[in-house]
Tab-separated table of C-alpha atoms in Angstrom:
chain	number	residue	atom	x	y	z
F	1	MET	CA	100.650	195.295	21.888
F	2	MET	CA	99.886	191.012	23.240
F	3	ARG	CA	96.670	192.417	24.995
F	4	LEU	CA	95.318	194.322	22.314
F	5	ALA	CA	95.877	192.169	19.968
F	6	LEU	CA	93.778	189.625	22.082
F	7	LEU	CA	91.340	192.359	22.484
F	8	ALA	CA	90.732	192.258	18.550
F	9	ALA	CA	90.835	188.411	18.262
F	10	LEU	CA	88.076	187.726	20.116
F	11	VAL	CA	85.822	191.051	19.966
F	12	SER	CA	86.538	190.208	16.378
F	13	ALA	CA	84.857	186.722	17.345
F	14	ALA	CA	81.902	187.888	18.863
F	15	ALA	CA	80.882	190.594	16.181
F	16	GLY	CA	81.195	187.489	14.069
F	17	PHE	CA	79.012	185.534	15.681
F	18	SER	CA	76.269	187.608	16.628
F	19	THR	CA	75.800	188.199	12.308
F	20	PHE	CA	75.414	184.370	11.997
F	21	THR	CA	72.048	182.766	11.548
F	22	PRO	CA	71.378	179.249	10.814
F	23	ARG	CA	70.386	178.680	7.106
F	24	ASN	CA	67.473	176.295	8.538
F	25	LEU	CA	66.368	178.616	11.174
F	26	VAL	CA	65.498	181.218	7.994
F	27	ALA	CA	61.029	181.442	7.893
F	28	THR	CA	59.823	181.409	4.666
F	29	LYS	CA	56.507	182.640	4.118
F	30	ASN	CA	55.006	179.894	1.601
F	31	GLY	CA	56.334	177.438	4.414
F	32	SER	CA	59.744	175.268	4.161
F	33	ASN	CA	60.881	174.615	0.398
F	34	LEU	CA	61.934	170.987	1.104
F	35	SER	CA	61.336	168.056	-1.114
F	36	MET	CA	61.627	164.942	0.075
F	37	LYS	CA	61.276	160.712	-0.970
F	38	ILE	CA	60.780	157.888	0.699
F	39	TYR	CA	62.298	155.195	-0.286
F	40	ASP	CA	62.480	151.781	0.332
F	41	TRP	CA	65.990	150.365	1.722
F	42	LYS	CA	66.265	147.428	-0.600
F	43	ARG	CA	65.583	150.212	-3.823
F	44	ARG	CA	67.078	153.393	-2.075
F	45	THR	CA	69.953	152.574	-5.850
F	46	ALA	CA	67.174	151.985	-8.378
F	47	ASP	CA	66.679	153.817	-11.009
F	48	GLU	CA	63.457	153.880	-11.004
F	49	SER	CA	63.056	156.672	-13.840
F	50	ALA	CA	62.183	154.789	-16.534
F	51	LEU	CA	59.677	151.789	-14.599
F	52	HIS	CA	56.730	152.944	-16.626
F	53	GLU	CA	58.712	153.223	-19.842
F	54	GLU	CA	60.202	149.772	-20.028
F	55	GLU	CA	57.939	147.141	-20.940
F	56	PHE	CA	59.767	143.961	-19.342
F	57	THR	CA	60.368	141.259	-21.923
F	58	LEU	CA	61.629	137.864	-20.893
F	59	GLY	CA	64.888	138.512	-22.322
F	60	ASN	CA	64.450	141.966	-19.339
F	61	LEU	CA	63.673	140.751	-16.848
F	62	ARG	CA	65.490	140.716	-13.590
F	63	PRO	CA	65.112	140.828	-9.410
F	64	ALA	CA	64.342	143.730	-8.143
F	65	PRO	CA	67.050	145.116	-6.281
F	66	GLY	CA	67.663	144.129	-2.625
F	67	ALA	CA	65.365	140.236	-2.929
F	68	ARG	CA	68.449	137.950	-3.372
F	69	ARG	CA	70.643	137.718	-0.849
F	70	ARG	CA	74.564	136.592	-0.883
F	71	LYS	CA	74.737	132.386	-0.442
F	72	ASN	CA	75.563	132.734	3.128
F	73	ARG	CA	79.320	131.436	3.761
F	74	LYS	CA	79.427	129.112	6.722
F	75	GLY	CA	82.178	127.930	7.560
F	76	ARG	CA	84.972	130.468	6.311
F	77	GLY	CA	86.559	132.066	9.381
F	78	ILE	CA	84.647	134.175	12.866
F	79	ALA	CA	84.437	136.786	10.483
F	80	ALA	CA	82.155	136.138	8.289
F	81	GLY	CA	79.842	135.517	11.242
F	82	GLN	CA	79.390	131.907	10.624
F	83	GLY	CA	82.337	130.834	11.500
F	84	ALA	CA	83.780	127.614	13.786
F	85	THR	CA	80.373	125.940	14.553
F	86	CYS	CA	78.156	127.418	11.456
F	87	GLY	CA	75.639	128.991	14.412
F	88	PHE	CA	74.962	124.924	15.300
F	89	GLY	CA	76.802	125.562	18.696
F	90	MET	CA	79.867	122.767	19.572
F	91	ARG	CA	77.636	120.478	22.193
F	92	GLY	CA	74.038	118.477	21.561
F	93	GLN	CA	72.160	115.630	19.410
F	94	LYS	CA	71.589	119.226	16.997
F	95	SER	CA	75.706	120.216	16.159
F	96	ARG	CA	75.776	116.689	15.177
F	97	SER	CA	76.839	116.439	11.161
F	98	GLY	CA	72.709	114.728	9.799
F	99	ARG	CA	69.595	114.934	10.360
F	100	PRO	CA	68.547	114.925	14.601
F	101	THR	CA	65.695	114.127	14.517
F	102	ARG	CA	62.809	112.379	11.459
F	103	PRO	CA	59.992	114.801	11.287
F	104	GLY	CA	56.999	114.956	13.496
F	105	PHE	CA	59.155	114.177	16.474
F	106	GLU	CA	58.828	116.073	19.129
F	107	GLY	CA	60.984	114.880	22.283
F	108	GLY	CA	59.069	111.629	23.245
F	109	GLN	CA	55.722	113.089	23.940
F	110	GLN	CA	53.025	112.448	22.062
F	111	PRO	CA	53.085	114.034	18.606
F	112	LEU	CA	50.539	115.671	16.471
F	113	TYR	CA	50.023	113.668	13.906
F	114	ARG	CA	49.096	111.400	16.218
F	115	ARG	CA	47.260	113.083	18.925
F	116	LEU	CA	44.561	113.697	16.434
F	117	PRO	CA	42.350	111.622	14.797
F	118	LYS	CA	41.426	110.861	19.104
F	119	PHE	CA	40.136	114.129	18.813
F	120	VAL	CA	36.156	114.179	18.868
F	121	GLY	CA	35.191	115.507	15.700
F	122	ARG	CA	38.096	115.630	13.919
F	123	PRO	CA	37.909	113.043	10.607
F	124	THR	CA	41.696	112.264	10.972
F	125	GLY	CA	43.423	109.699	10.706
F	126	PRO	CA	43.205	105.497	9.617
F	127	GLY	CA	39.380	105.172	8.690
F	128	HIS	CA	38.210	108.684	8.875
F	129	GLU	CA	36.448	107.970	5.684
F	130	LYS	CA	34.489	105.500	7.750
F	131	GLU	CA	30.393	106.735	7.571
F	132	VAL	CA	28.617	106.173	10.535
F	133	PHE	CA	25.151	105.254	10.522
F	134	ASN	CA	21.760	105.520	13.198
F	135	LEU	CA	21.293	102.188	13.308
F	136	ILE	CA	17.582	100.839	12.882
F	137	LYS	CA	16.217	97.731	14.585
F	138	LEU	CA	15.532	94.390	12.996
F	139	ASP	CA	12.402	94.422	16.333
F	140	ASP	CA	12.134	97.849	15.748
F	141	LEU	CA	10.217	97.252	12.777
F	142	ASN	CA	7.475	94.139	13.997
F	143	GLY	CA	4.864	96.730	14.829
F	144	ALA	CA	4.408	97.831	11.215
F	145	ALA	CA	0.881	95.800	8.839
F	146	GLU	CA	2.602	93.464	5.822
F	147	GLY	CA	2.240	94.785	3.214
F	148	SER	CA	3.258	98.373	4.719
F	149	THR	CA	6.620	100.170	3.193
F	150	VAL	CA	8.758	101.327	6.952
F	151	ASN	CA	11.430	104.038	6.908
F	152	PHE	CA	12.847	106.065	9.495
F	153	ASP	CA	10.902	108.207	8.980
F	154	SER	CA	7.169	106.250	9.646
F	155	LEU	CA	8.847	104.931	12.560
F	156	LEU	CA	9.661	108.222	13.703
F	157	GLU	CA	5.891	108.780	13.679
F	158	SER	CA	4.836	105.978	15.186
F	159	SER	CA	7.066	106.052	17.842
F	160	ALA	CA	9.293	102.952	17.495
F	161	VAL	CA	12.806	105.045	17.403
F	162	THR	CA	13.920	108.156	18.475
F	163	LYS	CA	15.405	111.021	17.461
F	164	SER	CA	18.728	110.894	15.762
F	165	LYS	CA	21.912	112.972	15.501
F	166	HIS	CA	22.849	111.278	12.160
F	167	ASP	CA	21.372	111.502	8.872
F	168	ILE	CA	21.891	107.678	7.260
F	169	HIS	CA	19.855	104.852	8.381
F	170	LYS	CA	21.214	101.966	8.526
F	171	VAL	CA	19.200	98.101	9.197
F	172	VAL	CA	21.118	95.622	11.095
F	173	VAL	CA	20.014	92.764	13.136
F	174	GLY	CA	18.157	93.614	17.144
F	175	ARG	CA	18.311	91.197	19.905
F	176	GLU	CA	14.036	90.186	19.544
F	177	ASP	CA	13.710	87.362	16.490
F	178	PHE	CA	11.973	89.943	13.421
F	179	THR	CA	7.920	88.595	12.899
F	180	ALA	CA	6.425	91.165	10.544
F	181	LYS	CA	5.901	89.635	7.558
F	182	GLY	CA	6.025	90.930	3.512
F	183	VAL	CA	6.850	95.030	5.117
F	184	THR	CA	9.085	97.630	2.353
F	185	VAL	CA	11.998	98.286	4.350
F	186	GLN	CA	13.581	101.293	2.556
F	187	ALA	CA	16.929	102.439	4.886
F	188	HIS	CA	20.993	103.527	3.485
F	189	GLY	CA	22.280	100.573	3.432
F	190	PHE	CA	20.940	96.782	4.664
F	191	THR	CA	23.916	94.031	7.297
F	192	LYS	CA	23.435	91.293	5.314
F	193	ALA	CA	21.752	88.986	7.851
F	194	ALA	CA	19.432	91.758	7.998
F	195	ARG	CA	18.687	91.785	4.935
F	196	ASP	CA	18.160	87.884	4.050
F	197	ALA	CA	16.051	88.192	7.086
F	198	ILE	CA	13.597	90.508	5.707
F	199	GLU	CA	13.370	88.945	2.314
F	200	GLY	CA	13.191	85.499	3.863
F	201	SER	CA	10.008	86.963	5.316
F	202	GLY	CA	8.833	87.947	2.079
F	203	GLY	CA	9.228	91.476	2.367
F	204	LYS	CA	12.008	94.004	-0.160
F	205	CYS	CA	14.949	95.367	0.620
F	206	GLU	CA	14.887	99.203	-0.696
F	207	LEU	CA	18.215	101.080	-0.709
F	208	LEU	CA	18.799	105.488	-0.477
F	209	SER	CA	20.763	107.766	-1.833
F	210	LYS	CA	22.913	109.308	0.712
F	211	THR	CA	21.921	112.981	-0.361
F	212	THR	CA	18.507	112.825	-2.006
F	213	ASN	CA	17.271	109.989	-0.222
F	214	ALA	CA	15.893	108.445	-3.991
F	215	VAL	CA	14.982	105.515	-3.815
F	216	LEU	CA	18.364	103.600	-5.736
F	217	GLU	CA	17.773	100.014	-6.271
F	218	ALA	CA	14.838	97.195	-4.659
């Protein structure tokens, strides 16, 4: 009897497995009828049904779900994840109270704010507002005719000076004596000694604009 009951149970189980068909294996003619909406993980619990129907005012403004996190409570036990040493470790300069180093400190090596002024072409650091002039020496004007007007372009045409990478020019005292008489010198800057030498020989100094090269004052 026991054998017969066991055999009957096995037969019924085999019949049940043979008739079982998983629901997800049933093929449909129109393809899958499942629809799935992909949510942002921060907004899974957000109700977006009336998102475009609500008018935002100062009274109903609120942050998006997940945008504001809870305060990280340090030193409140190991269960909080930041207990005991609060994530600062047990030893070392950075575990002590107070700020361990000043802003910009790089452990003793030359910090960035002290390296930048030394870089070529970097207008930073003390005196970076200083303008760089091309220097025209007074002895370069000795070949000018009396009563003529002299500037950098005329000196370049007469080969008295060479090309310059700077667009603004300043007249300075040279090594040799200034012998030109009654010349009008146009430049973007003059030293006091150069101006006195030109005006002392009957000449005139005309200051030019650094942007338009127009004569500003005589």
